[in-house]
Structure formats: structure tokens, C-alpha cells
Amino acid sequence: MDDSLKTVWIFGGLMFAVCVALGVFLRVTRVKKLTAEGKIIKRKYNFYKNKQIFKSFISDEQGFYQALTNSVQRTGVCSFSGNYDSTVTYRGRSWTARLDRLQSDDGSLMFAYALVQFDEYRGTPKNAMDFNIILTAIEKVFLQYDPNTKITEQAINFKTKHSLF
């Protein structure tokens, strides 16, 4: 291999390393900023594989529903439709999540929030940060209306499609 070809390979390798380092730096910076602003909560890397079940005792249901709507709208990362008496569907750029009303026998409000569809890149959902932003917004409203809200997680069994290409 002549010297000019070695130089091209070395330069190309260095450029690749700089690009990867820059990408990592920008992502870490964004996570720190969103965490500091209270827009996301630091979660396990695979948090999206769990359904969050919220159980709260909330007396002002209409105020609570309005606060949920306002909180999600302020995030600006998804559209949503539905009814809090049954199901609200959130549609992000590359994912869909649902907030399902659950039956309760003790007068509490119970909801399950889960990612139901997502495009993936290398085994993880694209735009997972946006999903975390919505989950954080929903959690905050529950805790605002009932600081004793119980939040439990339940694993989700996703069906995945594998392709050679």
C-alpha cells in the first residue's frame, strides 16, 4: 500500500471517529438538558419493554384529564386521540403508545400506558427519547393529582419481524 492510500485510510478513520464522538456528545448533552429541565426521567435502557400501570385516587377527574391533555400537548412530540374513559392513543414520529383505562374495584383510577408499535433501529425504538418525554409528562400529572400514585411495571411481549435486508 502506498503512502497516499495509507493517508486516505487514516484520514477516513479519524473522520469516522470524530463523527461518532460528536454524535455521542450531542446525545449525552441532549439527555442532560432534558433531565435538568424535568422533561425526562433517567430510565433503564429497555424501559419501553414494560407497561406502566398507574393507580391513583383522584377526586377531580375532569381537571386531571385536562391536565393530562395540556401536559402532552406542551411536549410537542406526538399527536393523540381518544377518550380517557377507554383509550387514548399517542402517535409519535415512529411509534404508537396507548393509555388504557383499567377496571378498578376500589374507587381508584387505573390506567396502563405502553408502547404498542415502533420502528426500530439496531434493536431499539427510533425516537425512544420522545416516548420517554411523553411517559414523564403523564407520570408528573398523576403524581401532581395524587402524590401517592402507585406505579408498577409489567413486561410486554412484543412480536418482532426479522429481515435479512
PDB file of N, CA, C and O in Angstrom, residues 4 24 37 39-40 43-44 52 54 61 63 66 73 83 85 101 107 115 118 122 132 137 143-144 154-155 158 162 164:
ATOM      1  N   SER A   4       0.064   7.464  -0.025  1.00  0.00           N
ATOM      2  CA  SER A   4      -1.140   8.275  -0.222  1.00  0.00           C
ATOM      3  C   SER A   4      -2.393   7.483   0.145  1.00  0.00           C
ATOM      4  O   SER A   4      -3.343   8.027   0.709  1.00  0.00           O
ATOM      5  N   VAL A  24     -22.249  10.957  19.921  1.00  0.00           N
ATOM      6  CA  VAL A  24     -22.383  10.575  21.327  1.00  0.00           C
ATOM      7  C   VAL A  24     -22.456  11.828  22.202  1.00  0.00           C
ATOM      8  O   VAL A  24     -23.299  11.922  23.103  1.00  0.00           O
ATOM      9  N   GLU A  37     -34.154  19.901  32.792  1.00  0.00           N
ATOM     10  CA  GLU A  37     -35.409  20.646  32.611  1.00  0.00           C
ATOM     11  C   GLU A  37     -36.611  19.887  33.164  1.00  0.00           C
ATOM     12  O   GLU A  37     -37.720  20.412  33.183  1.00  0.00           O
ATOM     13  N   LYS A  39     -37.935  17.246  31.785  1.00  0.00           N
ATOM     14  CA  LYS A  39     -38.747  16.724  30.690  1.00  0.00           C
ATOM     15  C   LYS A  39     -38.629  15.216  30.533  1.00  0.00           C
ATOM     16  O   LYS A  39     -39.490  14.590  29.938  1.00  0.00           O
ATOM     17  N   ILE A  40     -37.540  14.635  31.040  1.00  0.00           N
ATOM     18  CA  ILE A  40     -37.403  13.181  31.046  1.00  0.00           C
ATOM     19  C   ILE A  40     -36.868  12.734  32.395  1.00  0.00           C
ATOM     20  O   ILE A  40     -36.275  13.513  33.132  1.00  0.00           O
ATOM     21  N   ARG A  43     -34.110   6.489  32.844  1.00  0.00           N
ATOM     22  CA  ARG A  43     -34.734   5.174  32.947  1.00  0.00           C
ATOM     23  C   ARG A  43     -33.777   4.088  32.470  1.00  0.00           C
ATOM     24  O   ARG A  43     -32.777   4.380  31.849  1.00  0.00           O
ATOM     25  N   LYS A  44     -34.145   2.852  32.729  1.00  0.00           N
ATOM     26  CA  LYS A  44     -33.370   1.728  32.208  1.00  0.00           C
ATOM     27  C   LYS A  44     -33.361   1.820  30.679  1.00  0.00           C
ATOM     28  O   LYS A  44     -34.313   2.321  30.074  1.00  0.00           O
ATOM     29  N   GLN A  52     -46.501   0.523  32.004  1.00  0.00           N
ATOM     30  CA  GLN A  52     -46.605   1.196  33.292  1.00  0.00           C
ATOM     31  C   GLN A  52     -48.081   1.211  33.696  1.00  0.00           C
ATOM     32  O   GLN A  52     -48.931   1.646  32.922  1.00  0.00           O
ATOM     33  N   PHE A  54     -50.700   2.708  36.362  1.00  0.00           N
ATOM     34  CA  PHE A  54     -50.892   3.790  37.323  1.00  0.00           C
ATOM     35  C   PHE A  54     -52.174   3.539  38.101  1.00  0.00           C
ATOM     36  O   PHE A  54     -53.226   3.265  37.521  1.00  0.00           O
ATOM     37  N   GLU A  61     -61.615  14.302  38.378  1.00  0.00           N
ATOM     38  CA  GLU A  61     -61.258  13.586  37.153  1.00  0.00           C
ATOM     39  C   GLU A  61     -61.180  14.510  35.939  1.00  0.00           C
ATOM     40  O   GLU A  61     -60.256  14.392  35.142  1.00  0.00           O
ATOM     41  N   GLY A  63     -60.534  17.743  35.778  1.00  0.00           N
ATOM     42  CA  GLY A  63     -59.324  18.563  35.887  1.00  0.00           C
ATOM     43  C   GLY A  63     -58.086  17.741  35.584  1.00  0.00           C
ATOM     44  O   GLY A  63     -57.152  18.207  34.917  1.00  0.00           O
ATOM     45  N   GLN A  66     -57.890  17.119  31.827  1.00  0.00           N
ATOM     46  CA  GLN A  66     -57.465  18.350  31.147  1.00  0.00           C
ATOM     47  C   GLN A  66     -55.966  18.577  31.355  1.00  0.00           C
ATOM     48  O   GLN A  66     -55.255  18.978  30.440  1.00  0.00           O
ATOM     49  N   GLN A  73     -49.744  17.944  25.175  1.00  0.00           N
ATOM     50  CA  GLN A  73     -49.672  18.946  24.101  1.00  0.00           C
ATOM     51  C   GLN A  73     -48.415  19.796  24.227  1.00  0.00           C
ATOM     52  O   GLN A  73     -47.775  20.109  23.222  1.00  0.00           O
ATOM     53  N   ASN A  83     -60.300   8.774  24.170  1.00  0.00           N
ATOM     54  CA  ASN A  83     -61.148   9.158  25.274  1.00  0.00           C
ATOM     55  C   ASN A  83     -60.587   8.553  26.559  1.00  0.00           C
ATOM     56  O   ASN A  83     -60.285   7.360  26.597  1.00  0.00           O
ATOM     57  N   ASP A  85     -62.023   7.684  29.107  1.00  0.00           N
ATOM     58  CA  ASP A  85     -62.881   6.650  29.667  1.00  0.00           C
ATOM     59  C   ASP A  85     -62.556   5.273  29.108  1.00  0.00           C
ATOM     60  O   ASP A  85     -62.998   4.266  29.650  1.00  0.00           O
ATOM     61  N   ARG A 101     -57.655   2.764  30.025  1.00  0.00           N
ATOM     62  CA  ARG A 101     -58.344   2.797  31.321  1.00  0.00           C
ATOM     63  C   ARG A 101     -58.592   1.366  31.746  1.00  0.00           C
ATOM     64  O   ARG A 101     -59.074   0.543  30.973  1.00  0.00           O
ATOM     65  N   GLY A 107     -62.508   2.225  43.716  1.00  0.00           N
ATOM     66  CA  GLY A 107     -62.741   3.656  43.512  1.00  0.00           C
ATOM     67  C   GLY A 107     -61.544   4.411  42.981  1.00  0.00           C
ATOM     68  O   GLY A 107     -61.592   5.629  42.809  1.00  0.00           O
ATOM     69  N   LEU A 115     -46.049   1.214  25.040  1.00  0.00           N
ATOM     70  CA  LEU A 115     -45.654   1.332  23.645  1.00  0.00           C
ATOM     71  C   LEU A 115     -46.244   0.125  22.930  1.00  0.00           C
ATOM     72  O   LEU A 115     -46.046  -1.012  23.365  1.00  0.00           O
ATOM     73  N   PHE A 118     -43.581   0.291  17.190  1.00  0.00           N
ATOM     74  CA  PHE A 118     -42.464   1.198  16.973  1.00  0.00           C
ATOM     75  C   PHE A 118     -41.584   0.708  15.841  1.00  0.00           C
ATOM     76  O   PHE A 118     -41.506  -0.485  15.565  1.00  0.00           O
ATOM     77  N   ARG A 122     -31.431  -0.991  15.032  1.00  0.00           N
ATOM     78  CA  ARG A 122     -30.466  -1.785  15.800  1.00  0.00           C
ATOM     79  C   ARG A 122     -31.032  -2.277  17.129  1.00  0.00           C
ATOM     80  O   ARG A 122     -30.397  -2.205  18.180  1.00  0.00           O
ATOM     81  N   ASN A 132     -40.026   8.632  26.080  1.00  0.00           N
ATOM     82  CA  ASN A 132     -39.707   8.943  27.477  1.00  0.00           C
ATOM     83  C   ASN A 132     -40.287  10.299  27.872  1.00  0.00           C
ATOM     84  O   ASN A 132     -40.790  10.473  28.986  1.00  0.00           O
ATOM     85  N   ALA A 137     -44.214  13.119  31.174  1.00  0.00           N
ATOM     86  CA  ALA A 137     -45.309  14.093  31.288  1.00  0.00           C
ATOM     87  C   ALA A 137     -46.533  13.454  31.948  1.00  0.00           C
ATOM     88  O   ALA A 137     -47.163  14.057  32.827  1.00  0.00           O
ATOM     89  N   LEU A 143     -48.777  12.165  39.536  1.00  0.00           N
ATOM     90  CA  LEU A 143     -48.199  12.485  40.843  1.00  0.00           C
ATOM     91  C   LEU A 143     -48.633  13.862  41.345  1.00  0.00           C
ATOM     92  O   LEU A 143     -48.709  14.087  42.552  1.00  0.00           O
ATOM     93  N   GLN A 144     -48.931  14.768  40.430  1.00  0.00           N
ATOM     94  CA  GLN A 144     -49.437  16.092  40.823  1.00  0.00           C
ATOM     95  C   GLN A 144     -50.816  15.955  41.465  1.00  0.00           C
ATOM     96  O   GLN A 144     -51.104  16.597  42.461  1.00  0.00           O
ATOM     97  N   GLN A 154     -45.042  -3.898  34.095  1.00  0.00           N
ATOM     98  CA  GLN A 154     -45.343  -5.253  33.664  1.00  0.00           C
ATOM     99  C   GLN A 154     -44.701  -5.451  32.298  1.00  0.00           C
ATOM    100  O   GLN A 154     -44.837  -4.599  31.413  1.00  0.00           O
ATOM    101  N   ALA A 155     -43.984  -6.545  32.125  1.00  0.00           N
ATOM    102  CA  ALA A 155     -43.294  -6.808  30.855  1.00  0.00           C
ATOM    103  C   ALA A 155     -44.298  -6.967  29.723  1.00  0.00           C
ATOM    104  O   ALA A 155     -45.397  -7.496  29.915  1.00  0.00           O
ATOM    105  N   PHE A 158     -43.424  -8.321  22.874  1.00  0.00           N
ATOM    106  CA  PHE A 158     -43.513  -7.750  21.537  1.00  0.00           C
ATOM    107  C   PHE A 158     -43.330  -8.829  20.490  1.00  0.00           C
ATOM    108  O   PHE A 158     -42.534  -9.751  20.670  1.00  0.00           O
ATOM    109  N   HIS A 162     -38.186 -10.121  11.657  1.00  0.00           N
ATOM    110  CA  HIS A 162     -36.762 -10.118  11.296  1.00  0.00           C
ATOM    111  C   HIS A 162     -36.638 -10.219   9.793  1.00  0.00           C
ATOM    112  O   HIS A 162     -37.390 -10.927   9.142  1.00  0.00           O
ATOM    113  N   LEU A 164     -33.663 -10.190   6.459  1.00  0.00           N
ATOM    114  CA  LEU A 164     -32.263 -10.209   6.053  1.00  0.00           C
ATOM    115  C   LEU A 164     -31.823  -8.874   5.479  1.00  0.00           C
ATOM    116  O   LEU A 164     -30.652  -8.530   5.481  1.00  0.00           O
TER     117      LEU A 164
END
